[in-house]
Coordinates of C-alpha atoms in Angstrom, one line a residue:
Chain A
M1 CA 93.1 100.4 145.8
Q2 CA 94.4 98.4 142.9
G3 CA 95.6 95.7 145.3
L4 CA 92.2 95.5 146.9
L5 CA 90.6 95.1 143.5
V6 CA 93.0 92.4 142.5
D7 CA 92.4 90.6 145.8
L8 CA 88.7 90.9 145.3
F9 CA 88.8 89.5 141.8
D10 CA 91.1 86.7 142.8
Q11 CA 88.3 85.1 144.8
S12 CA 86.8 82.2 142.8
W13 CA 83.2 83.4 143.2
A14 CA 84.1 86.9 142.2
T15 CA 86.0 85.5 139.1
A16 CA 82.9 83.5 138.2
A17 CA 80.6 86.4 138.6
W18 CA 83.0 88.6 136.7
D19 CA 83.2 86.1 133.8
I20 CA 79.4 86.3 133.5
L21 CA 78.5 89.9 134.3
G22 CA 81.7 91.9 133.6
P23 CA 81.6 91.9 129.8
A24 CA 77.8 92.7 129.9
M25 CA 78.1 95.5 132.5
P26 CA 79.1 98.4 130.2
M27 CA 76.3 97.7 127.8
L28 CA 73.7 97.2 130.6
A29 CA 74.8 100.4 132.4
S30 CA 74.7 102.4 129.1
I31 CA 71.1 101.3 128.4
A32 CA 70.0 102.0 132.0
V33 CA 71.5 105.5 131.8
L34 CA 69.7 106.0 128.5
A35 CA 66.5 104.8 130.1
F36 CA 66.9 107.3 133.0
A37 CA 67.4 110.0 130.3
A38 CA 64.2 109.0 128.6
R39 CA 62.3 109.0 131.9
I40 CA 63.3 112.5 132.9
V41 CA 61.6 113.9 129.7
W42 CA 58.7 111.5 130.1
A43 CA 58.2 112.9 133.6
C44 CA 56.9 116.1 131.8
G45 CA 54.6 114.1 129.6
I46 CA 56.8 113.9 126.5
I47 CA 57.9 110.6 124.8
S48 CA 61.4 111.5 123.6
F49 CA 63.7 109.6 121.3
A50 CA 66.3 112.4 121.7
P51 CA 68.5 110.3 124.1
I52 CA 69.8 108.0 121.4
A53 CA 70.5 110.9 119.0
I54 CA 72.2 113.0 121.7
G55 CA 73.9 109.9 123.0
A56 CA 75.4 109.3 119.5
I57 CA 76.8 112.8 119.4
G58 CA 78.2 112.5 122.9
G59 CA 79.7 109.1 121.9
Y60 CA 81.5 110.5 118.9
F61 CA 82.7 113.4 120.9
A62 CA 84.1 111.1 123.6
A63 CA 85.7 108.9 121.0
N64 CA 87.4 111.9 119.4
L65 CA 88.6 113.1 122.8
L66 CA 90.0 109.7 123.6
V67 CA 91.8 109.4 120.2
A68 CA 93.2 112.9 120.8
G69 CA 94.6 111.6 124.1
Y70 CA 92.5 113.5 126.6
G71 CA 91.8 110.5 128.8
L72 CA 88.7 108.7 129.9
A73 CA 87.5 111.1 132.6
L74 CA 87.6 114.1 130.3
A75 CA 86.0 112.1 127.5
L76 CA 83.0 111.2 129.9
L77 CA 82.7 114.8 131.2
G78 CA 83.0 116.2 127.7
A79 CA 80.2 113.9 126.4
A80 CA 78.0 114.8 129.4
A81 CA 78.6 118.5 128.8
I82 CA 77.9 118.5 125.1
G83 CA 74.9 116.3 125.8
G84 CA 73.5 118.8 128.3
W85 CA 74.1 121.6 125.8
L86 CA 72.3 119.7 123.0
G87 CA 69.4 119.0 125.4
L88 CA 69.1 122.7 126.1
L89 CA 69.2 123.4 122.4
T90 CA 66.5 120.8 121.7
A91 CA 64.3 122.3 124.4
M92 CA 64.7 125.8 123.0
L93 CA 63.8 124.6 119.5
L94 CA 60.9 122.3 120.4
G95 CA 59.6 123.9 123.6
H96 CA 56.7 125.7 121.9
L97 CA 55.4 122.5 120.2
P98 CA 52.7 120.2 121.6
A99 CA 53.9 117.0 123.2
H100 CA 53.1 114.7 120.2
A101 CA 55.0 117.0 117.8
Q102 CA 58.0 117.0 120.1
S103 CA 58.0 113.2 120.1
I104 CA 57.9 113.1 116.3
A105 CA 60.7 115.7 116.1
T106 CA 62.9 113.7 118.4
L107 CA 62.2 110.5 116.4
A108 CA 63.4 112.4 113.3
M109 CA 66.5 113.3 115.2
A110 CA 67.2 109.7 116.1
A111 CA 66.5 108.6 112.5
A112 CA 68.9 111.2 111.1
I113 CA 71.9 110.1 113.2
A114 CA 73.1 107.0 111.2
P115 CA 73.0 108.6 107.7
L116 CA 74.5 111.8 109.1
S117 CA 77.4 110.0 110.8
R118 CA 78.1 108.1 107.5
S119 CA 78.2 111.3 105.6
L120 CA 80.7 113.0 107.9
P121 CA 83.7 110.6 107.9
G122 CA 86.1 113.3 109.0
I123 CA 84.4 113.6 112.4
T124 CA 82.8 110.2 112.8
G125 CA 85.0 107.8 110.9
G126 CA 82.2 107.1 108.4
S127 CA 80.7 103.6 108.3
D128 CA 83.7 102.1 110.1
G129 CA 83.6 104.6 112.9
I130 CA 86.2 105.5 115.4
T131 CA 88.0 102.6 117.2
I132 CA 89.1 103.2 120.8
A133 CA 90.1 99.6 121.5
A134 CA 93.8 100.5 121.3
I135 CA 93.3 103.2 124.0
I136 CA 90.9 101.5 126.4
P137 CA 91.5 97.7 126.5
M138 CA 88.1 95.9 126.1
G139 CA 87.2 93.1 128.4
G140 CA 89.3 94.4 131.3
Y141 CA 88.0 95.7 134.6
L142 CA 88.1 99.4 133.6
P143 CA 85.1 99.7 131.3
A144 CA 82.9 97.6 133.7
L145 CA 84.0 99.5 136.8
V146 CA 83.6 102.9 135.2
S147 CA 80.2 102.0 133.8
L148 CA 79.1 100.7 137.2
A149 CA 80.3 103.8 139.0
V150 CA 78.5 106.1 136.5
L151 CA 75.3 104.0 136.8
G152 CA 75.5 104.2 140.6
A153 CA 75.8 107.9 140.5
V154 CA 72.9 108.2 138.1
V155 CA 70.7 106.0 140.2
V156 CA 71.4 108.0 143.4
A157 CA 70.8 111.3 141.5
G158 CA 67.6 109.9 140.0
A159 CA 66.3 108.9 143.5
T160 CA 67.2 112.3 144.9
L161 CA 65.6 114.1 142.0
D162 CA 62.4 112.1 142.6
N163 CA 61.9 113.9 145.9
S164 CA 62.6 117.4 144.7
W165 CA 60.7 120.4 143.4
F166 CA 61.6 119.4 139.9
S167 CA 59.7 116.1 140.3
I168 CA 56.7 117.8 141.9
A169 CA 56.6 120.4 139.1
A170 CA 57.1 117.8 136.3
R171 CA 54.3 115.7 137.8
A172 CA 51.9 118.7 137.6
M173 CA 53.1 119.5 134.0
R174 CA 52.5 115.9 132.9
R175 CA 48.9 116.1 134.3
D176 CA 48.1 119.5 132.8
P177 CA 50.2 122.5 131.9
A178 CA 47.4 124.8 132.9
L179 CA 47.2 123.3 136.3
A180 CA 51.0 123.6 136.6
A181 CA 50.8 127.3 135.6
G182 CA 48.0 127.8 138.1
M183 CA 50.2 126.4 140.9
G184 CA 53.0 128.9 140.2
I185 CA 55.1 126.6 138.0
Q186 CA 56.8 127.9 134.8
P187 CA 56.2 125.1 132.4
R188 CA 58.8 126.3 130.0
A189 CA 61.5 126.3 132.7
I190 CA 60.7 122.8 133.8
H191 CA 60.6 121.6 130.2
T192 CA 64.0 123.1 129.5
A193 CA 65.5 121.7 132.7
S194 CA 64.2 118.2 131.9
F195 CA 65.7 118.3 128.3
A196 CA 69.0 119.6 129.6
L197 CA 69.3 117.0 132.3
S198 CA 68.2 114.3 129.9
G199 CA 70.7 115.5 127.4
L200 CA 73.5 115.4 130.0
L201 CA 72.7 111.7 130.8
S202 CA 72.3 110.9 127.1
G203 CA 75.8 112.2 126.3
L204 CA 77.2 110.2 129.2
A205 CA 75.3 107.1 128.0
G206 CA 76.7 107.6 124.5
A207 CA 80.3 107.7 125.8
M208 CA 79.5 104.5 127.9
L209 CA 78.2 102.8 124.7
V210 CA 81.5 103.6 123.0
L211 CA 83.4 102.3 126.0
S212 CA 81.3 99.0 126.0
G213 CA 81.9 98.2 122.3
G214 CA 85.3 99.8 121.8
V215 CA 84.0 101.7 118.7
A216 CA 81.8 104.7 117.9
S217 CA 80.1 103.9 114.6
P218 CA 76.5 104.1 113.2
A219 CA 76.0 100.5 114.5
T220 CA 76.8 101.6 118.0
F221 CA 73.8 103.9 118.2
P222 CA 70.9 102.2 116.4
I223 CA 67.5 103.7 116.6
S224 CA 66.3 100.4 118.2
L225 CA 68.4 101.2 121.2
G226 CA 66.4 104.4 121.7
F227 CA 63.2 102.3 121.6
L228 CA 64.7 99.8 124.0
A229 CA 65.7 102.6 126.5
L230 CA 62.2 104.1 126.3
A231 CA 60.6 100.8 126.7
A232 CA 62.8 100.0 129.7
A233 CA 61.8 103.2 131.4
L234 CA 58.0 102.7 130.8
V235 CA 57.8 99.0 131.5
G236 CA 60.2 99.2 134.5
G237 CA 57.9 101.9 135.9
A238 CA 58.2 105.5 134.8
F239 CA 56.5 106.7 138.0
H240 CA 59.3 105.2 140.2
W241 CA 62.9 106.2 140.2
G242 CA 64.0 102.5 140.1
G243 CA 61.8 101.8 137.0
P244 CA 64.5 102.5 134.3
L245 CA 67.0 100.3 136.2
L246 CA 64.6 97.4 136.5
G247 CA 63.4 97.7 132.9
S248 CA 67.0 97.7 131.7
L249 CA 67.8 94.6 133.6
I250 CA 64.8 92.8 132.2
F251 CA 65.3 93.9 128.6
A252 CA 69.0 94.2 128.2
L253 CA 70.6 91.7 130.6
P254 CA 69.6 88.5 128.7
S255 CA 71.0 89.6 125.3
A256 CA 74.0 91.3 126.9
L257 CA 74.9 88.0 128.8
L258 CA 74.3 85.6 125.9
G259 CA 76.1 87.6 123.3
P260 CA 75.5 89.3 119.9
G261 CA 74.2 86.1 118.2
T262 CA 71.1 86.1 120.4
H263 CA 70.1 89.8 119.8
A264 CA 67.4 89.0 117.3
I265 CA 65.7 86.4 119.5
F266 CA 65.7 88.8 122.5
D267 CA 64.5 91.8 120.4
S268 CA 61.4 89.8 119.4
A269 CA 60.9 88.6 122.9
N270 CA 61.3 92.2 124.2
A271 CA 58.7 93.5 121.7
V272 CA 56.2 90.9 122.9
A273 CA 57.1 91.6 126.6
V274 CA 56.6 95.4 126.1
I275 CA 53.1 94.9 124.6
V276 CA 52.0 92.4 127.2
L277 CA 53.4 94.3 130.2
L278 CA 51.9 97.6 129.0
I279 CA 48.5 96.0 128.5
F280 CA 48.4 94.5 132.0
L281 CA 50.6 97.0 133.9
P282 CA 50.3 100.3 132.1
R283 CA 52.1 102.2 134.9
G284 CA 55.0 99.7 134.8
L285 CA 56.3 97.0 137.1
L286 CA 57.4 99.5 139.8
D287 CA 54.4 101.7 140.7
P288 CA 54.3 103.8 143.8
R289 CA 50.5 103.6 143.7
D290 CA 50.8 99.9 144.6
S291 CA 52.5 100.6 147.9
L292 CA 49.8 103.2 148.8
R293 CA 47.2 100.5 148.1
R294 CA 49.1 97.9 150.1
D295 CA 49.3 100.4 153.0
A296 CA 45.6 101.2 152.8
H297 CA 44.8 97.4 152.8
E298 CA 47.0 96.8 155.8
R299 CA 45.4 99.7 157.7
R300 CA 41.9 98.2 156.9
H301 CA 43.1 94.8 158.0
R302 CA 44.6 96.1 161.3
R303 CA 41.3 97.9 162.0
R304 CA 39.3 94.8 161.4
V305 CA 41.6 92.7 163.6
I306 CA 41.4 95.1 166.6
N307 CA 37.7 96.0 165.8
L308 CA 38.1 99.7 165.3
P309 CA 35.5 101.8 163.5
P310 CA 36.4 102.8 159.9
P311 CA 38.3 106.1 159.5
A312 CA 36.5 109.3 159.1
P313 CA 37.9 112.6 157.9
D314 CA 39.1 114.3 161.0
D315 CA 37.2 117.2 162.4
S316 CA 40.2 119.3 163.3
H317 CA 39.0 122.2 161.3
R318 CA 36.2 122.4 163.9
G319 CA 38.6 122.8 166.8
G320 CA 41.4 120.3 166.3
S321 CA 45.1 120.4 167.3
S322 CA 47.3 123.3 166.3
R323 CA 50.6 121.4 167.0
G324 CA 53.2 121.9 164.4
L325 CA 51.8 125.1 162.9
Q326 CA 54.5 127.6 162.3
S327 CA 53.7 130.2 159.6
G328 CA 51.6 133.2 160.3
H329 CA 49.2 132.1 157.6
A330 CA 48.6 128.7 159.2
S331 CA 48.4 130.1 162.7
R332 CA 45.7 132.6 161.6
L333 CA 43.7 129.7 160.1
T334 CA 44.0 127.7 163.3
A335 CA 43.0 130.6 165.5
A336 CA 40.0 131.2 163.3
I337 CA 39.0 127.5 163.7
K338 CA 39.3 127.8 167.4
R339 CA 37.3 131.1 167.6
R340 CA 34.6 129.6 165.6
T341 CA 34.4 126.4 167.6
G342 CA 35.1 127.9 171.0
G343 CA 38.2 125.8 171.4
A344 CA 41.1 126.9 173.6
P345 CA 43.6 129.1 171.8
Chain B
M1 CA 39.6 149.9 153.5
T2 CA 41.3 149.1 150.2
P3 CA 39.5 146.1 148.6
R4 CA 41.6 143.0 148.3
L5 CA 40.5 142.7 144.7
Q6 CA 39.0 145.3 142.4
V7 CA 37.6 144.1 139.1
T8 CA 36.8 146.9 136.6
G9 CA 35.0 146.4 133.3
I10 CA 36.5 143.0 132.4
G11 CA 35.3 141.6 129.1
K12 CA 36.2 138.5 127.1
S13 CA 35.0 137.2 123.8
F14 CA 35.7 133.9 122.0
A15 CA 35.2 134.1 118.2
G16 CA 32.8 137.0 118.5
V17 CA 30.8 135.4 121.3
K18 CA 30.9 137.5 124.5
A19 CA 31.8 135.2 127.4
L20 CA 32.1 138.2 129.8
D21 CA 31.0 141.8 129.4
A22 CA 31.9 144.7 131.6
I23 CA 32.3 142.8 134.8
T24 CA 32.9 145.0 137.8
F25 CA 33.0 144.1 141.5
D26 CA 35.2 144.4 144.7
I27 CA 36.1 141.9 147.4
A28 CA 37.1 143.2 150.8
P29 CA 39.9 141.6 152.9
G30 CA 38.5 138.6 154.7
A31 CA 35.2 138.7 152.9
A32 CA 33.5 136.0 150.8
L33 CA 31.9 137.0 147.5
G34 CA 29.6 134.6 145.7
V35 CA 29.5 134.5 141.9
L36 CA 26.2 132.9 140.9
G37 CA 24.9 131.8 137.6
P38 CA 23.7 128.9 135.5
N39 CA 26.1 126.7 133.5
G40 CA 27.8 128.7 130.7
C41 CA 27.3 132.1 132.4
G42 CA 31.1 132.9 132.4
R43 CA 32.1 131.9 136.0
T44 CA 35.1 129.8 135.0
V45 CA 36.2 132.3 132.3
L46 CA 36.2 135.0 135.1
L47 CA 38.4 132.8 137.3
D48 CA 40.7 131.9 134.4
I49 CA 41.2 135.7 133.8
L50 CA 41.8 136.4 137.5
S51 CA 44.4 133.6 137.8
G52 CA 46.2 134.7 134.6
L53 CA 45.3 131.8 132.4
L54 CA 43.4 133.9 130.0
P55 CA 44.0 137.6 129.1
P56 CA 41.0 139.8 129.2
D57 CA 40.0 141.7 126.0
H58 CA 39.4 144.8 128.1
G59 CA 39.1 145.9 131.7
N60 CA 41.4 145.2 134.5
A61 CA 41.8 143.6 138.0
R62 CA 43.8 145.1 140.8
F63 CA 45.0 143.0 143.7
T64 CA 46.1 144.7 146.9
D65 CA 48.0 142.5 149.4
E66 CA 48.2 142.8 153.2
A67 CA 51.1 145.1 153.0
G68 CA 49.1 147.5 150.9
T69 CA 51.0 146.8 147.6
S70 CA 48.7 147.0 144.6
S71 CA 49.3 145.0 141.4
T72 CA 47.5 145.0 138.1
L73 CA 46.7 141.3 137.2
A74 CA 46.1 141.7 133.5
E75 CA 49.9 142.2 132.9
L76 CA 51.0 139.2 134.9
P77 CA 51.6 135.6 134.0
P78 CA 49.9 132.9 136.2
Q79 CA 53.1 132.2 138.1
D80 CA 53.4 135.8 139.3
I81 CA 49.8 135.9 140.3
V82 CA 50.2 132.9 142.5
E83 CA 53.3 134.5 144.1
L84 CA 51.3 137.6 144.8
G85 CA 48.9 135.6 146.9
I86 CA 46.0 134.4 144.6
A87 CA 45.4 130.7 144.5
R88 CA 42.5 128.7 142.9
T89 CA 40.7 125.4 142.7
W90 CA 39.3 123.9 139.6
Q91 CA 35.8 122.8 138.7
D92 CA 37.1 119.4 137.4
L93 CA 39.5 119.2 140.5
R94 CA 42.6 118.5 138.4
L95 CA 44.2 116.2 141.0
I96 CA 47.3 114.6 139.6
G97 CA 46.1 111.1 140.5
G98 CA 48.1 107.9 141.4
I99 CA 49.9 109.7 144.3
A100 CA 49.2 110.2 148.0
V101 CA 46.9 113.0 149.2
L102 CA 49.9 114.7 150.9
D103 CA 51.9 114.6 147.6
E104 CA 48.9 116.2 145.8
V105 CA 48.8 119.0 148.4
V106 CA 52.5 119.7 148.6
L107 CA 52.3 120.9 144.9
G108 CA 50.7 124.1 146.3
A109 CA 53.9 125.0 148.2
Y110 CA 55.9 125.2 144.9
S111 CA 55.3 129.0 144.7
R112 CA 56.6 129.4 148.2
R113 CA 59.8 127.3 147.9
R114 CA 63.0 128.9 149.1
T115 CA 65.5 126.9 147.2
G116 CA 66.0 126.2 143.6
M117 CA 65.3 122.9 141.9
F118 CA 68.9 121.9 141.7
S119 CA 69.7 122.3 145.4
A120 CA 66.8 119.9 146.1
A121 CA 67.9 117.6 143.2
L122 CA 71.5 117.5 144.5
G123 CA 70.3 116.6 148.0
L124 CA 71.8 119.8 149.6
P125 CA 70.7 120.4 153.2
A126 CA 68.9 123.6 152.4
G127 CA 66.9 121.8 149.7
K128 CA 66.0 119.0 152.2
R129 CA 64.9 121.6 154.8
D130 CA 62.8 123.4 152.2
M131 CA 61.0 120.2 151.2
A132 CA 60.4 119.3 154.9
R133 CA 58.9 122.7 155.5
A134 CA 56.7 122.3 152.4
Y135 CA 55.4 118.9 153.6
D136 CA 54.8 120.3 157.1
R137 CA 52.8 123.0 155.6
A138 CA 50.8 120.6 153.4
R139 CA 50.0 118.4 156.5
Q140 CA 48.8 121.6 158.3
M141 CA 46.5 122.5 155.5
L142 CA 45.1 119.0 155.3
T143 CA 44.3 119.4 159.0
V144 CA 42.6 122.7 158.3
V145 CA 40.3 121.2 155.6
G146 CA 39.6 118.2 157.8
L147 CA 41.6 115.6 156.0
G148 CA 44.5 115.2 158.4
G149 CA 43.9 111.5 158.7
R150 CA 44.0 110.9 155.0
A151 CA 47.5 112.2 154.2
S152 CA 48.8 108.8 153.0
S153 CA 45.6 107.8 151.2
L154 CA 45.5 107.5 147.4
A155 CA 43.8 110.7 146.3
D156 CA 41.9 108.9 143.5
R157 CA 40.1 106.8 146.1
L158 CA 38.5 109.7 148.0
S159 CA 34.9 110.9 147.5
R160 CA 34.2 113.9 145.4
G161 CA 33.7 116.1 148.5
E162 CA 37.0 115.0 149.9
Q163 CA 38.8 115.5 146.6
M164 CA 37.5 119.0 146.5
R165 CA 38.9 119.6 150.0
V166 CA 42.2 118.2 148.8
G167 CA 42.1 120.9 146.0
I168 CA 41.3 123.6 148.6
A169 CA 44.2 122.4 150.8
R170 CA 46.5 122.5 147.8
A171 CA 45.5 126.0 147.1
L172 CA 45.9 127.0 150.8
T173 CA 49.4 125.6 150.8
A174 CA 50.3 128.5 148.5
E175 CA 49.5 130.8 151.4
P176 CA 47.0 132.9 149.4
E177 CA 45.3 136.1 150.5
L178 CA 42.6 135.6 147.9
L179 CA 41.2 132.2 147.2
L180 CA 39.2 131.5 144.0
L181 CA 36.9 128.5 144.3
D182 CA 35.5 127.2 141.0
A183 CA 32.3 125.3 141.5
P184 CA 33.3 123.8 144.8
A185 CA 29.8 122.5 145.6
A186 CA 29.4 120.5 142.4
G187 CA 28.4 116.9 143.2
L188 CA 28.2 117.6 147.0
A189 CA 25.4 116.4 149.3
D190 CA 23.8 118.9 151.7
P191 CA 26.0 118.0 154.8
E192 CA 29.2 118.2 152.7
R193 CA 28.0 121.6 151.3
A194 CA 27.4 122.8 154.9
D195 CA 30.9 121.7 155.9
L196 CA 32.3 123.6 152.8
A197 CA 30.4 126.7 153.8
E198 CA 31.8 126.4 157.3
L199 CA 35.3 126.1 155.9
V200 CA 34.8 129.2 153.8
G201 CA 33.8 131.0 157.0
V202 CA 37.0 129.8 158.7
L203 CA 39.1 131.1 155.8
C204 CA 37.4 134.5 156.0
E205 CA 38.0 134.7 159.7
A206 CA 41.7 134.1 159.1
G207 CA 41.7 137.1 156.8
I208 CA 41.6 135.3 153.5
S209 CA 39.3 136.7 150.9
V210 CA 37.3 134.0 149.0
L211 CA 35.6 134.2 145.7
V212 CA 33.1 131.4 145.5
A213 CA 31.9 130.8 141.9
D214 CA 29.1 128.2 142.0
R215 CA 25.7 127.6 140.6
S216 CA 24.5 126.4 144.0
M217 CA 22.3 129.1 145.6
K218 CA 22.4 127.2 148.9
L219 CA 26.2 127.3 149.2
I220 CA 26.4 131.0 148.3
A221 CA 23.6 131.8 150.9
Q222 CA 25.4 129.8 153.6
C223 CA 28.9 131.3 153.2
C224 CA 28.7 134.7 151.4
A225 CA 27.4 138.1 152.6
Q226 CA 27.6 139.5 149.1
A227 CA 27.0 138.0 145.7
I228 CA 26.9 138.9 142.0
A229 CA 24.8 136.9 139.6
L230 CA 25.9 136.3 136.0
D231 CA 24.0 135.4 133.0
A232 CA 25.4 135.1 129.5
G233 CA 28.5 136.9 130.7
Q234 CA 26.8 139.9 132.2
I235 CA 26.1 140.9 135.8
V236 CA 22.3 140.7 136.2
A237 CA 22.1 141.2 139.9
T238 CA 24.2 142.3 142.8
G239 CA 23.7 142.5 146.6
S240 CA 23.0 140.0 149.3
P241 CA 22.5 136.4 148.1
T242 CA 18.8 136.7 149.0
D243 CA 18.4 139.9 146.9
C244 CA 20.2 138.2 144.0
F245 CA 18.0 135.1 144.2
A246 CA 14.9 137.2 144.2
A247 CA 15.9 139.2 141.1
P248 CA 13.7 138.4 138.2
A249 CA 16.7 138.1 135.8
V250 CA 18.3 135.5 138.1
Q251 CA 15.0 133.6 138.4
H252 CA 14.8 133.6 134.6
A253 CA 18.4 132.6 134.1
Y254 CA 18.0 129.6 136.4
F255 CA 14.4 128.5 135.9
G256 CA 13.1 130.3 132.9
T257 CA 10.1 131.5 135.0
G258 CA 9.6 133.8 137.9
Q259 CA 9.0 130.8 140.3
H260 CA 11.6 130.5 143.1
A261 CA 12.9 127.0 143.7
A262 CA 15.6 125.4 145.7
C263 CA 18.8 124.8 143.8

């Protein structure tokens, strides 16, 4: 495996690509995972700044594990576990509040992280933080490959989650908790699950941030990073699983590639971009509604080309096909349709 | 025969104002009952109580399923009521919006899911099969309500009548034995209303009891053999829809006079 990696990176194009993307990869992946964490809670209709706060705790926890010699894998798993637990705790504490109050509470959590970490030097290393550069060499392949692997797993999980009962239930909750309850959904359970999942990803992202900078300090987890992750999720497309990834690429890639000296320029540009994009594309750059519109447009176009009449709602409830019906409930309905219309059983 | 739903003396007040007072009625299995009344008469409050979204101040409702098991609704949260077999639609439709009609309808299958959220989220085969079954069921119910050809359309782009049928399909996907329709005829033209009445007839023939709460006398006359009329939270007439319409209290509630008019 190591030989293969060495061979791969010995190619000139790979070396060139690595020189450009490699150092930026851990930071980019961390922001993308934070954006996925923000999107999971937003799916229930809550704007949450908790990811950066929980990410910071996960990051300090991972740094302490690394310094204690537990290794990178355990540090990442430990950060994810403590993040998930903190997410669960946040959901239990805030679950009874309205959405706007939850947002403010998570903002307060994010704001409290920097002063709190400075005041607990025994755990956090104070203003200087905890350095892990001696344990994990910065600039090597390891941080980039680990970040890429974690991001890949998060993207696959995000896409799978999008086609699950969780996503369906969260969608209903975002629309209206009363509707969700009327459909048999337990809003509190979905809320708790979303915060726990988001916390898990946040903890992981925090550990990745430490891995990307080689240090866990108040400067590693600025509140502006929480805003950036949230903006990346919303602007990329919070209704689409790929939105956080696209948003992170747009907002984080330029400054990650061009280095720390350019952060201020890109922060200003990002702020303007967020405002402009949200004005013109309030549902984000990736919007599943667009593909539905395109499909409808294509269907209309095909119909015009081959001169078919416009579609009408089908009349199958007046004697249509019963193919595919399986449950007793559905079969009874179809039989009733046929009895009423004189159709063959 | 044991009624599918027995409502006994239900009452509800908001800040001292009586929204419902001593409401009592039964619905037989496979029957449609109309709940008539002008705006503000308490129809939606009644449906909110029956679906568990509001607790009654007094009185009770008892639901008996096909297997003969009775449950007292007042003690149950909305999720348990849906699982018992009571589903509803909403006067303001409450479609999610921005998604395909099929995705709107599949939400109704949530209460019938066989796997947990995490098995679906982890992409386990059982979760995938469960989702596939739910989507099959949603397609079937779209066919039942006559929207089989619109599964991939954007729900927001449908007409009010079609959106109402999406709401009915969503409720039917929960496999209810009692369906509560809240103002289904609102905003519908006469042909659409006739189609809706026919659909209610189909549901009743399939053994589903239907409570149709609407101010439209035409719809209630077309699809219900029995009706109750509400005014200011009280039952002012019961019997056949024709009897209810003819009752002076109903005439007064609707028109303020004794003159009968089409509504």
